[in-house]
XYZ file of C-alpha atoms in Angstrom:
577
model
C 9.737 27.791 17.573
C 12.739 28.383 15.416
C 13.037 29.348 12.255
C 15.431 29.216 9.412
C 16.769 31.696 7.348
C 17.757 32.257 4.048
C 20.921 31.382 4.881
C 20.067 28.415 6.383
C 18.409 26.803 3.267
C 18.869 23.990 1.709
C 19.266 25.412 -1.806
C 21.607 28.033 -0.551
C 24.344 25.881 -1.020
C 23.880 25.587 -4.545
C 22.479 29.311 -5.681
C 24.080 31.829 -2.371
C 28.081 31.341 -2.893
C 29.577 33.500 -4.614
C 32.103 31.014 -6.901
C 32.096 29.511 -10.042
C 29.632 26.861 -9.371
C 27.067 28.835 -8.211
C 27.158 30.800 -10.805
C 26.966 27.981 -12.763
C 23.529 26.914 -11.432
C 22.239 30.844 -10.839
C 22.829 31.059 -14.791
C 20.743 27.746 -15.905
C 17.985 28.850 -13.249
C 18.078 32.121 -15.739
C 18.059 29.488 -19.099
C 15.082 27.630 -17.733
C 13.443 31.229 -17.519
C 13.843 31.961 -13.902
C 15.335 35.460 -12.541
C 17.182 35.568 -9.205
C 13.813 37.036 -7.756
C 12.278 34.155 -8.082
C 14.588 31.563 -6.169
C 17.287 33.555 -4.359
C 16.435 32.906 -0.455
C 13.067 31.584 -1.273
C 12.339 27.796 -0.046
C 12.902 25.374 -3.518
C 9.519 23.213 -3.572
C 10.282 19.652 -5.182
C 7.094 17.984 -6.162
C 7.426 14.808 -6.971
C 5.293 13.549 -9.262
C 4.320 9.797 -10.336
C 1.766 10.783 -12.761
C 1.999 8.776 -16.255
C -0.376 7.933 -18.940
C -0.798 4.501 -17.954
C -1.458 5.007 -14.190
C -5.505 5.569 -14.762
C -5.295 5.913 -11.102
C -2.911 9.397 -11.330
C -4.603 10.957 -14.507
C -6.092 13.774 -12.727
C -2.263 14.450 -11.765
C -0.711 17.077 -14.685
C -3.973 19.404 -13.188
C -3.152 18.421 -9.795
C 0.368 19.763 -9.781
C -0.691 23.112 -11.198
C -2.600 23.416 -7.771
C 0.602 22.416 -5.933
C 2.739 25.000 -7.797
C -0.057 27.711 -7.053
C -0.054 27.015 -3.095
C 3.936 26.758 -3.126
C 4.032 30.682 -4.751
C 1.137 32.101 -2.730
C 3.340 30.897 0.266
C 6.561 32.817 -1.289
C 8.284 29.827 -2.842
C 9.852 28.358 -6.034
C 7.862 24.885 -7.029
C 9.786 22.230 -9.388
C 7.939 19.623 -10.608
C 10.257 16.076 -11.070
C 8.364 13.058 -12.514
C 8.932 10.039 -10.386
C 8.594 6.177 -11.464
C 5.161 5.344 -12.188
C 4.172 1.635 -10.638
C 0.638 1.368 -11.822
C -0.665 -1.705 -10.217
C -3.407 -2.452 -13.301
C -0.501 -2.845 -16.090
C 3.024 -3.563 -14.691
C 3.675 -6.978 -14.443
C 4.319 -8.945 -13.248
C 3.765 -6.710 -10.121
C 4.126 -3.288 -9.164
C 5.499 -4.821 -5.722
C 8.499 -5.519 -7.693
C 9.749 -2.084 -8.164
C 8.245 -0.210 -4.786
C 11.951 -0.565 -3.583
C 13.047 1.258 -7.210
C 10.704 4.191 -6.701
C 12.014 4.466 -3.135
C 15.238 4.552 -4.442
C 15.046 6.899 -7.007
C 12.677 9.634 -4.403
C 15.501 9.505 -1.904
C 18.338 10.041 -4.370
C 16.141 12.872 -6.243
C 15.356 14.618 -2.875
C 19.517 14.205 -2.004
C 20.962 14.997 -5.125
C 18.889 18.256 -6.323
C 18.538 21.985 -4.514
C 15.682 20.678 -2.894
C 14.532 22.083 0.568
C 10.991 19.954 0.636
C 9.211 17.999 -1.135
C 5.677 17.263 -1.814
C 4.766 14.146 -2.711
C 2.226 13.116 -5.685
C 0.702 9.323 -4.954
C -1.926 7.150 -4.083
C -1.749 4.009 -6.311
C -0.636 1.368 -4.381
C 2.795 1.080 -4.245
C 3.537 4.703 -4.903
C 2.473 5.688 -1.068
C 5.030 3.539 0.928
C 7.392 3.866 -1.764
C 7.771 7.601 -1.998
C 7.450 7.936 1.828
C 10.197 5.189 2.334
C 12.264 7.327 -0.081
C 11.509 10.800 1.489
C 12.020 9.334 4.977
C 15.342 8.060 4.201
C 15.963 11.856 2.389
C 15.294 13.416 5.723
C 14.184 17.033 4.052
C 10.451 17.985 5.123
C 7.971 16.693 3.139
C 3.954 16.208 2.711
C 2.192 12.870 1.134
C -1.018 14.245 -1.496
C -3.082 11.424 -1.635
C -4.852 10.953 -4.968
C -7.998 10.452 -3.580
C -10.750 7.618 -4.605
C -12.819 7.204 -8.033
C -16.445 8.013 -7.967
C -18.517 5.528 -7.311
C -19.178 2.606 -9.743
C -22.390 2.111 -11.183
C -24.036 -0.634 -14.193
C -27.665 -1.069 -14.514
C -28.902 1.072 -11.267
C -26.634 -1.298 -9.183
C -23.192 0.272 -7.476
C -19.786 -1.343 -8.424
C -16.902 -1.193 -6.109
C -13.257 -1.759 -8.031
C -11.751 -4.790 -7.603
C -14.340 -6.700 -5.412
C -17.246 -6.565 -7.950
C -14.635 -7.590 -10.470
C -13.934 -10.865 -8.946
C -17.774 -11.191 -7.752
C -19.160 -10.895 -10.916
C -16.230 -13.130 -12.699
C -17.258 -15.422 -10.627
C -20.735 -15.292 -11.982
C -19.494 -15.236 -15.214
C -17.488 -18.182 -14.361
C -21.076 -20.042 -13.616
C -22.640 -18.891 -16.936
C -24.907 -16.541 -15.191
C -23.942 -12.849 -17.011
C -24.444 -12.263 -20.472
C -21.788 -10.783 -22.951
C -23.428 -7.411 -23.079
C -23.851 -7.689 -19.128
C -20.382 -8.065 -19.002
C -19.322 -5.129 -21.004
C -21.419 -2.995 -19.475
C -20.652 -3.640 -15.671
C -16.706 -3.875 -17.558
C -17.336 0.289 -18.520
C -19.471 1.195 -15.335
C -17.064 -0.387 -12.659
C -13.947 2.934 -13.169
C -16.003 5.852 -13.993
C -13.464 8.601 -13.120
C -9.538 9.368 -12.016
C -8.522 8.001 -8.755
C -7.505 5.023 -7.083
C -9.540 2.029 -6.259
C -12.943 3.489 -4.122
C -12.951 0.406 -2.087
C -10.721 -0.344 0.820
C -8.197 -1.763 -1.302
C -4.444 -1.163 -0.614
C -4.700 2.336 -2.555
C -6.934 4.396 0.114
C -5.635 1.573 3.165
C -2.019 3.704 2.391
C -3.263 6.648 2.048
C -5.639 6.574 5.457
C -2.019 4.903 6.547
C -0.138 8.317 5.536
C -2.842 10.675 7.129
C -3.002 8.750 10.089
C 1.042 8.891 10.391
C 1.099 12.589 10.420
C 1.694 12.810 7.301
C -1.021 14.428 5.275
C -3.288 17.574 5.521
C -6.539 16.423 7.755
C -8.963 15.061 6.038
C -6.897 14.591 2.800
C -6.872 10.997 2.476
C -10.858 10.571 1.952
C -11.372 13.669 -0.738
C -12.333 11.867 -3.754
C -10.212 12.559 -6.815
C -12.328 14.443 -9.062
C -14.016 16.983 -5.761
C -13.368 20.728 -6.478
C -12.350 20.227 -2.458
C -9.163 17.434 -3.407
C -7.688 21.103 -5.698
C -8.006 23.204 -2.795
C -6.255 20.697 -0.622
C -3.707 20.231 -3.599
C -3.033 23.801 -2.997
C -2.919 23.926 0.663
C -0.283 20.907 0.489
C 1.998 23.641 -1.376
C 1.460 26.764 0.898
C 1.874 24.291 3.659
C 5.386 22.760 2.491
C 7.104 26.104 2.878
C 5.940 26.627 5.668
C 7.119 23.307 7.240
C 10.402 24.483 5.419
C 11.147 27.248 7.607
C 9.657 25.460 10.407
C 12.666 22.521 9.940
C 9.380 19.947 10.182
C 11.707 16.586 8.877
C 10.010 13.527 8.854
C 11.890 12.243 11.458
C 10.139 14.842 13.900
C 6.569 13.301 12.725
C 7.097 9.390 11.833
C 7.672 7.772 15.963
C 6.541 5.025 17.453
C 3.272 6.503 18.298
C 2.522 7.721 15.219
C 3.201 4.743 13.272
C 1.414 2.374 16.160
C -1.399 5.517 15.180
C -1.106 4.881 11.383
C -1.834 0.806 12.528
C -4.750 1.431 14.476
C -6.406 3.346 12.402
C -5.638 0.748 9.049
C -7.427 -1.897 11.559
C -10.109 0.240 12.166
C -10.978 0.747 8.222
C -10.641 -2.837 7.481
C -7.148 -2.587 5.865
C -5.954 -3.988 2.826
C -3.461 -7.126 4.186
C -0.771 -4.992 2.433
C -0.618 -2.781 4.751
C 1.151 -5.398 6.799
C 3.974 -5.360 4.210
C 3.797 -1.266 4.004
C 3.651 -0.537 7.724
C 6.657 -2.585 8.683
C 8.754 -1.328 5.716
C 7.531 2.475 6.798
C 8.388 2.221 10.143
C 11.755 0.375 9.925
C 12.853 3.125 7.526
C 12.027 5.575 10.616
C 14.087 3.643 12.712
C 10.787 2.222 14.321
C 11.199 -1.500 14.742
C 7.366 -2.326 13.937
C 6.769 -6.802 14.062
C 4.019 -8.892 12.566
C 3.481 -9.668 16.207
C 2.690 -5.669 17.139
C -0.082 -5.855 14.069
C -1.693 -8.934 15.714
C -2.101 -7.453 18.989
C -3.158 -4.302 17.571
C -5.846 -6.636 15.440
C -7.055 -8.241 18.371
C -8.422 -5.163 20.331
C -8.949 -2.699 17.431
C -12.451 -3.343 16.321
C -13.293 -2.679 12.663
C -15.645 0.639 12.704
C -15.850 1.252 8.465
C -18.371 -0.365 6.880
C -16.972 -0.362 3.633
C -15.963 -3.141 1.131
C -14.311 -5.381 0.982
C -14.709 -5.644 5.054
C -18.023 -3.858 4.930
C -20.892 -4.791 3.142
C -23.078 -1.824 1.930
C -20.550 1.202 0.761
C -17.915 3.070 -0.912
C -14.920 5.708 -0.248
C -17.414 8.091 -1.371
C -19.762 7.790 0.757
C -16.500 7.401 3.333
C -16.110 10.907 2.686
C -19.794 12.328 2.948
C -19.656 10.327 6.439
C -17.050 12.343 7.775
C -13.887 10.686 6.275
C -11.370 9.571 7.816
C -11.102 12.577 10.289
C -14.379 11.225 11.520
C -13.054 8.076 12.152
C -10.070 8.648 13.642
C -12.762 11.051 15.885
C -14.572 7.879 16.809
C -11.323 5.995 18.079
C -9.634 9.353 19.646
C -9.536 7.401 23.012
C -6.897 4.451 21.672
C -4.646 6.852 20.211
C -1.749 8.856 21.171
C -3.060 12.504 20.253
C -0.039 13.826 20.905
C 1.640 12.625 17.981
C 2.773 15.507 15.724
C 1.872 16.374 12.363
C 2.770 17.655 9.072
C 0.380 20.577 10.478
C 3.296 21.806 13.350
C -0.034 20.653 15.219
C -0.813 17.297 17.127
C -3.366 14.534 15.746
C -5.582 15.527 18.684
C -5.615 18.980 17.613
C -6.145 18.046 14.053
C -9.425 15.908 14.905
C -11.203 18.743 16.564
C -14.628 19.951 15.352
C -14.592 16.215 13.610
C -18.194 14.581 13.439
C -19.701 11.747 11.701
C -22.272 11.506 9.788
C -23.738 8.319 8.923
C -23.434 5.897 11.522
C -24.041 3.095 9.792
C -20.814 4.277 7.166
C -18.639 4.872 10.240
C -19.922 2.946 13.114
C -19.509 3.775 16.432
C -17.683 1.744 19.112
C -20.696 -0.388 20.370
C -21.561 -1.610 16.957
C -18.642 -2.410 14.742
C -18.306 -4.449 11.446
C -16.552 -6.631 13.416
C -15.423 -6.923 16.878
C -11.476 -7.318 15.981
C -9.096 -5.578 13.306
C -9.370 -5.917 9.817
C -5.812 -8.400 10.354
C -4.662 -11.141 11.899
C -1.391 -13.023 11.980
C -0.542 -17.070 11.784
C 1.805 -19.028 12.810
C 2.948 -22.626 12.870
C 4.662 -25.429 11.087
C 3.702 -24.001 7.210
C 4.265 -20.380 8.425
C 7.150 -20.111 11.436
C 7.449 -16.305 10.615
C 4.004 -15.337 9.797
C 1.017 -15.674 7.499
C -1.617 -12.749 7.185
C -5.128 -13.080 6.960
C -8.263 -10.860 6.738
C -11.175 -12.650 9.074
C -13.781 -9.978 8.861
C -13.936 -10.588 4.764
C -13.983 -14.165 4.644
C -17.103 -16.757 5.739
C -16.492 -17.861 9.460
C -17.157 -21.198 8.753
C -13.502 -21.329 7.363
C -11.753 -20.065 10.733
C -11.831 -22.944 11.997
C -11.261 -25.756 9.208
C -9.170 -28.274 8.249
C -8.881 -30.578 4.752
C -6.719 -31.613 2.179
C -4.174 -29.879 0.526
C -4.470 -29.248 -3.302
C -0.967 -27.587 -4.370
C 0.180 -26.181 -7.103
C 3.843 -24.888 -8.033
C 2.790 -22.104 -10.394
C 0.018 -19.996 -11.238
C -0.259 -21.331 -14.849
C -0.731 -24.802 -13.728
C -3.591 -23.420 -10.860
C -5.127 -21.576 -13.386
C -5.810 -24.550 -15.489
C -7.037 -27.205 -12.870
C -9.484 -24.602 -11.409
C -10.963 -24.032 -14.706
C -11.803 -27.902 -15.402
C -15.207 -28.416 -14.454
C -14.304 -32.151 -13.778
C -11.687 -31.508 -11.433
C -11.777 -33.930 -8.081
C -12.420 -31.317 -5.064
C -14.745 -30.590 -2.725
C -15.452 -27.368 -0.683
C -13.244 -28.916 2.160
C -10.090 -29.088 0.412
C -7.663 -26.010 0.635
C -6.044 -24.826 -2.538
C -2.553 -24.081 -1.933
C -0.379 -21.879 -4.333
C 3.692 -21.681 -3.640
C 6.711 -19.673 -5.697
C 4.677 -16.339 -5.321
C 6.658 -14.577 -2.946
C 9.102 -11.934 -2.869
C 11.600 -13.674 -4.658
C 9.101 -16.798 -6.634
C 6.684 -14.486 -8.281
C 9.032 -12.309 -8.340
C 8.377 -9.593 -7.240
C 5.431 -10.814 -4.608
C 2.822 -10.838 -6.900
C -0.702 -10.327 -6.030
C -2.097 -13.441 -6.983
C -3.358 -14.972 -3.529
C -7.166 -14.845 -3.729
C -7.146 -18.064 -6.072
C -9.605 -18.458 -7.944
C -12.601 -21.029 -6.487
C -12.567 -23.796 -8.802
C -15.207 -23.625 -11.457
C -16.463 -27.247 -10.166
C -17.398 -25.738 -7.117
C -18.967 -22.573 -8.234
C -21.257 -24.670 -9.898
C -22.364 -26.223 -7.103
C -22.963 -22.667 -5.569
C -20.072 -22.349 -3.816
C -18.127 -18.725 -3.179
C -15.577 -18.882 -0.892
C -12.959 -21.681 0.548
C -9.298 -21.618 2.339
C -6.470 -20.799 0.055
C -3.153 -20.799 0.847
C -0.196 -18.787 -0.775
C 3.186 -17.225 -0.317
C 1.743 -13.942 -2.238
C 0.148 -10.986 -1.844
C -3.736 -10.121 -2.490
C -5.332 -6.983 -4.305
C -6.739 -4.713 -1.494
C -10.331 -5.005 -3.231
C -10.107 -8.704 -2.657
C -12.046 -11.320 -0.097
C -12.489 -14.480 1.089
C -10.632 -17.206 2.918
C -6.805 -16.407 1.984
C -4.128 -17.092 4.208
C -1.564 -14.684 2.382
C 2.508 -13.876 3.199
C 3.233 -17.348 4.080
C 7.185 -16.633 5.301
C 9.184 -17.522 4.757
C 8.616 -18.278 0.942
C 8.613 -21.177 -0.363
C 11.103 -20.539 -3.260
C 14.239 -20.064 -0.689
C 12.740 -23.670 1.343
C 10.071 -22.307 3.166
C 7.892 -25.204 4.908
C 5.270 -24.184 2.184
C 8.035 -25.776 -0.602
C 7.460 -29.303 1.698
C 3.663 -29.806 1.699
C 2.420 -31.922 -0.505
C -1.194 -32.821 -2.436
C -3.476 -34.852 0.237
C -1.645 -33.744 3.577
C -3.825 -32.086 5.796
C -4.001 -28.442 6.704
C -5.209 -26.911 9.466
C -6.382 -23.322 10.077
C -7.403 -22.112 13.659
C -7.909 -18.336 13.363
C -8.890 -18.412 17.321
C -5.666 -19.493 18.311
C -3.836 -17.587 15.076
C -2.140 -21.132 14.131
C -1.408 -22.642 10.444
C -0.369 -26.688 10.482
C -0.092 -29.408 8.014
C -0.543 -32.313 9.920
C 2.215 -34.329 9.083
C 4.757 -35.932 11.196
C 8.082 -33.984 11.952
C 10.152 -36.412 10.881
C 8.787 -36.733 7.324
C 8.687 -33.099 7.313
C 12.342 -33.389 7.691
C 12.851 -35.949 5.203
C 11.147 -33.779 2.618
C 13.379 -30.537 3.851
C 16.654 -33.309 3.166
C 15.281 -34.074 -0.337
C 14.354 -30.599 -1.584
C 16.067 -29.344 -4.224
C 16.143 -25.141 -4.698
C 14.732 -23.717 -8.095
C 17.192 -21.640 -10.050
C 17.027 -17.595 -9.879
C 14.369 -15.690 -11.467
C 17.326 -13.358 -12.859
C 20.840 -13.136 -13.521
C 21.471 -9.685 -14.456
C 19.879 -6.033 -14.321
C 17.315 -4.707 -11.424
C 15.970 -7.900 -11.276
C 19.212 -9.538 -9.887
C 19.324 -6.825 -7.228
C 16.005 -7.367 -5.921
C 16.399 -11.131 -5.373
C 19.717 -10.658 -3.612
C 19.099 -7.804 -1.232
C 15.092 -8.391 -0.725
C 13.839 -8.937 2.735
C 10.863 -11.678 3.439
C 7.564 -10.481 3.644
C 7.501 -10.521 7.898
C 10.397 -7.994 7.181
C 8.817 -5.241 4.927
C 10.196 -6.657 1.771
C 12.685 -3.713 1.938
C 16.149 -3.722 0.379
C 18.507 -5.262 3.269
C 21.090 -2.115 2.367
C 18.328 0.464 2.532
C 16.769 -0.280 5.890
C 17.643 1.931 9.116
C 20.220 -0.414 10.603
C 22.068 -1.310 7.883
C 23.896 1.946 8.204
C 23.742 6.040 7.826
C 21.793 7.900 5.258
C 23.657 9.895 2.532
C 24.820 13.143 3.905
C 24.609 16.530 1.853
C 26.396 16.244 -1.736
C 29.726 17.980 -2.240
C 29.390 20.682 -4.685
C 32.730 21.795 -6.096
């Protein structure tokens, strides 16, 4: 293989000339404390890093980059930390979804507008993943994704808490009158116990499994747990590893194919995925010029049995016990045979390669072949009259008495007005009915809110009841369960059939045959299309404005129209005069 010289850098073209301008930037290297020994034709590192002191997920991060910058010297090259948008998902409202597209922006135009010849990238929460990916793709300069790795285990009165999932479990309880005040505190300051992301398989470590299993990431780097002496070595090994890919000319666009991103889908069945990875994936790929569907996903559901027994999917454990099983190395081990091991990796080596020496162990933590969680993907995709372009749903975490069901439609037009029906006691429903929330979608939320596990009314949960069909056009929190039919597209806000169904019309789910109906006649369904009337904009001015005129629907990444692949050429190099 090849390799560039000095000459060939990146950052030559801002520190080699010898003309005014360089001079220029040679003399503020020298203000910020630099001497020409310590960038002239060595590789310039950017890290980008979304650490802030609201993300609770990235506060391990301002130690984590010191790690970074010690692996970029030891490897002979200049590291330069840039802080990124932070999109915590616990605080930003009214979702973090909303501004993925920003932080994508803002890493592609950092990467293309500094003397940067790679880039390591500092994420894990969420929406930082694909959006810093998306970014760096679109950058083209080599880069490598360090995940942020999982919390430690929860833990409240000898019992173990998983993030998210135990949350709505025990508010559920709560909901019933059957936890205490102090009960509630204390599972409240057991359930986060440590920096990192969410340690169930919520949308956090589904992205980060997605990243590694894309090529992405350093083996094995997805499943370290945040606070492991073992996630600061691999910080490290990220930064010796970017200069080497430097020299190597190792662009994304060399790693992130069709088989590695059909690799990065397999594998997110196989864990029992967050049903944002759906949204992720596609948005991903696209930006690689891959043209991943919802319709790819489903078939990839339908054979790809789910082999991680954690929760939400699972029953029994945690990412940390993920990792003492092997991690996700170990899994991918167990599923070698279904994918393309020839895909290449951030390692100049191929998955295949990567995976060797790879065992697991716990079997019941990562199960083999013969006795999975459950026998399909974590995923599967609907279609029909309510959902022409797709609805998502996640089978293997809700009770399979409700994939097959059918009952009458409650709906509601806003969260507010759900919120308050579901919390009278004497509200008229029964377990059959299917709660139906609309104007939470990319552009009705906005933003694409998580709010699609709606709450079970407190009637019902009364009566003992924990789980029933819900219908939205949002999103869901990774760490949540039950029967939601999510990404109902297109959204109801712009017309979507969702905007036409109405209170007492029948709804029918048949996960078998991956179809979502309201029974109703076609030609009142088109009398109600003729009558309906379109709600006014959620914005008329600022960010806001841009993101509901350029957003795509949910089947479609939810991607800035102008930003995908096909909309036209990257950027090329800045002029520098």
């Amino acid at each position: 293989m090849s390799r560039k010289t000095p000459a060939q850098l990146r950052s030559a073209r801002w520190f080699a000339p010898d003309d005014l301008r360089s001079f220029g930037h040679r003399s503020r290297m020298m203000q910020l404390g630099f001497d020409e020994p310590d960038f002239k034709d060595k590789p310039v590192i950017g890290i980008l890093n979304t650490w802030s002191e609201l993300n609770t997920c990235h506060s391990h991060f301002p130690e984590r980059v010191q790690d970074v910058k010690r692996g970029v010297l030891q490897a002979g090259g200049l590291p330069v930390e840039l802080p990124s948008l932070s999109v915590d998902e616990s605080y930003i409202k009214p979702t973090s979804m909303l501004y993925r597209n920003l932080l994508a922006i803002e890493a592609e135009e950092m990467i293309r507008c500094h003397p940067l010849d790679g880039v390591v990238l500092m994420g894990g929460c969420d929406k930082t993943t694909p959006g810093l990916v998306m970014g760096a793709i679109s950058a083209g300069v080599p880069m490598i994704f360090l995940p942020a790795g999982p919390m430690l285990s929860g833990n409240y009165a000898g019992k173990r808490l998983g993030s998210g999932s135990d949350a709505w479990k025990y508010w559920d309880e709560r909901r019933a009158g059957n936890i205490s005040d102090d009960e509630w505190r204390g599972i409240q300051g057991g359930i986060a116990r440590s920096p990192g992301v969410c340690m169930t398989m919520g949308t956090a470590s589904t992205m980060t499994a997605i990243a590694e299993a894309m090529g992405l990431c350093l083996p094995g780097a997805s499943s370290i747990p945040a606070v492991d002496s073992g996630h600061e070595r691999m910080s490290a090994a990220c930064g010796r590893r970017i200069v080497e890919m430097v020299w190597e000319d190792l662009t994304p666009e060399k790693i992130i194919t069709e088989a590695s991103c059909r690799n990065a889908a397999i594998v997110a069945m196989a864990t029992g995925c967050s049903t944002n990875a759906v949204v992720h994936l596609i948005a991903m790929a696209r930006r690689a010029k891959v043209n991943m569907t919802l319709d790819d996903l489903d078939a990839l559901g339908r054979v790809t049995p789910l082999i991680a027994n954690i929760r939400p999917s699972g029953k029994d454990y945690l990412m940390e016990d993920f990792f003492y099983a092997g991690g996700l190395r170990a899994l991918m081990k167990q599923i070698e045979a279904r994918l393309d091991g020839s895909a290449l990796t951030v390692t100049g080596k191929s998955l295949s390669e990567n995976l060797e020496g790879a065992k697991v162990y716990n079997d019941d933590v990562i199960r083999p072949l013969s006795n999975p969680v459950y026998e399909e993907g974590s995923l599967a995709v609907l279609r029909g009259n309510l959902c022409p372009d797709g609805a998502v749903i996640k089978p293997a975490a809700c009770d399979p008495k409700y994939h097959v069901h059918q009952g009458p439609a409650l709906v509601f037009d806003s969260y507010p007005e759900m919120k308050k029906a579901v919390d009278d006691e004497n509200l008229d429903i029964t377990p059959d009915h299917v709660l139906v929330l609309r104007n939470a979608g990319p552009q009705g939320g906005p933003g694409f809110p998580e709010w699609g596990m709606l709450p079970i009314p407190k009637a019902l949960i009364k009566q003992g009841h924990r789980d029933m069909l819900r219908i939205s056009d949002a999103r869901m929190s990774g760490t949540s369960y039950g029967a939601c039919v999510l990404h109902v597209a297109p959204e109801s806000f712009i017309g979507g059939p969702l905007a036409l169904l109405q209170t007492g019309d029948i709804v029918k789910l048949d996960l078998p045959n991956r179809r979502l109906d309201m029974l109703v006649d076609e030609d009142e369904i088109a009398r109600r299309k003729a009558a309906w009337v379109a709600p006014a904009p959620r914005y008329s001015r600022g960010y806001g404005y841009m993101f509901q005129n350029h957003v795509t629907q949910a089947d479609q990444g939810c991607d800035f129209d102008f930003l995908q692949s096909d909309f036209g050429p990257a950027a090329g190099e800045p002029d520098i005069f």
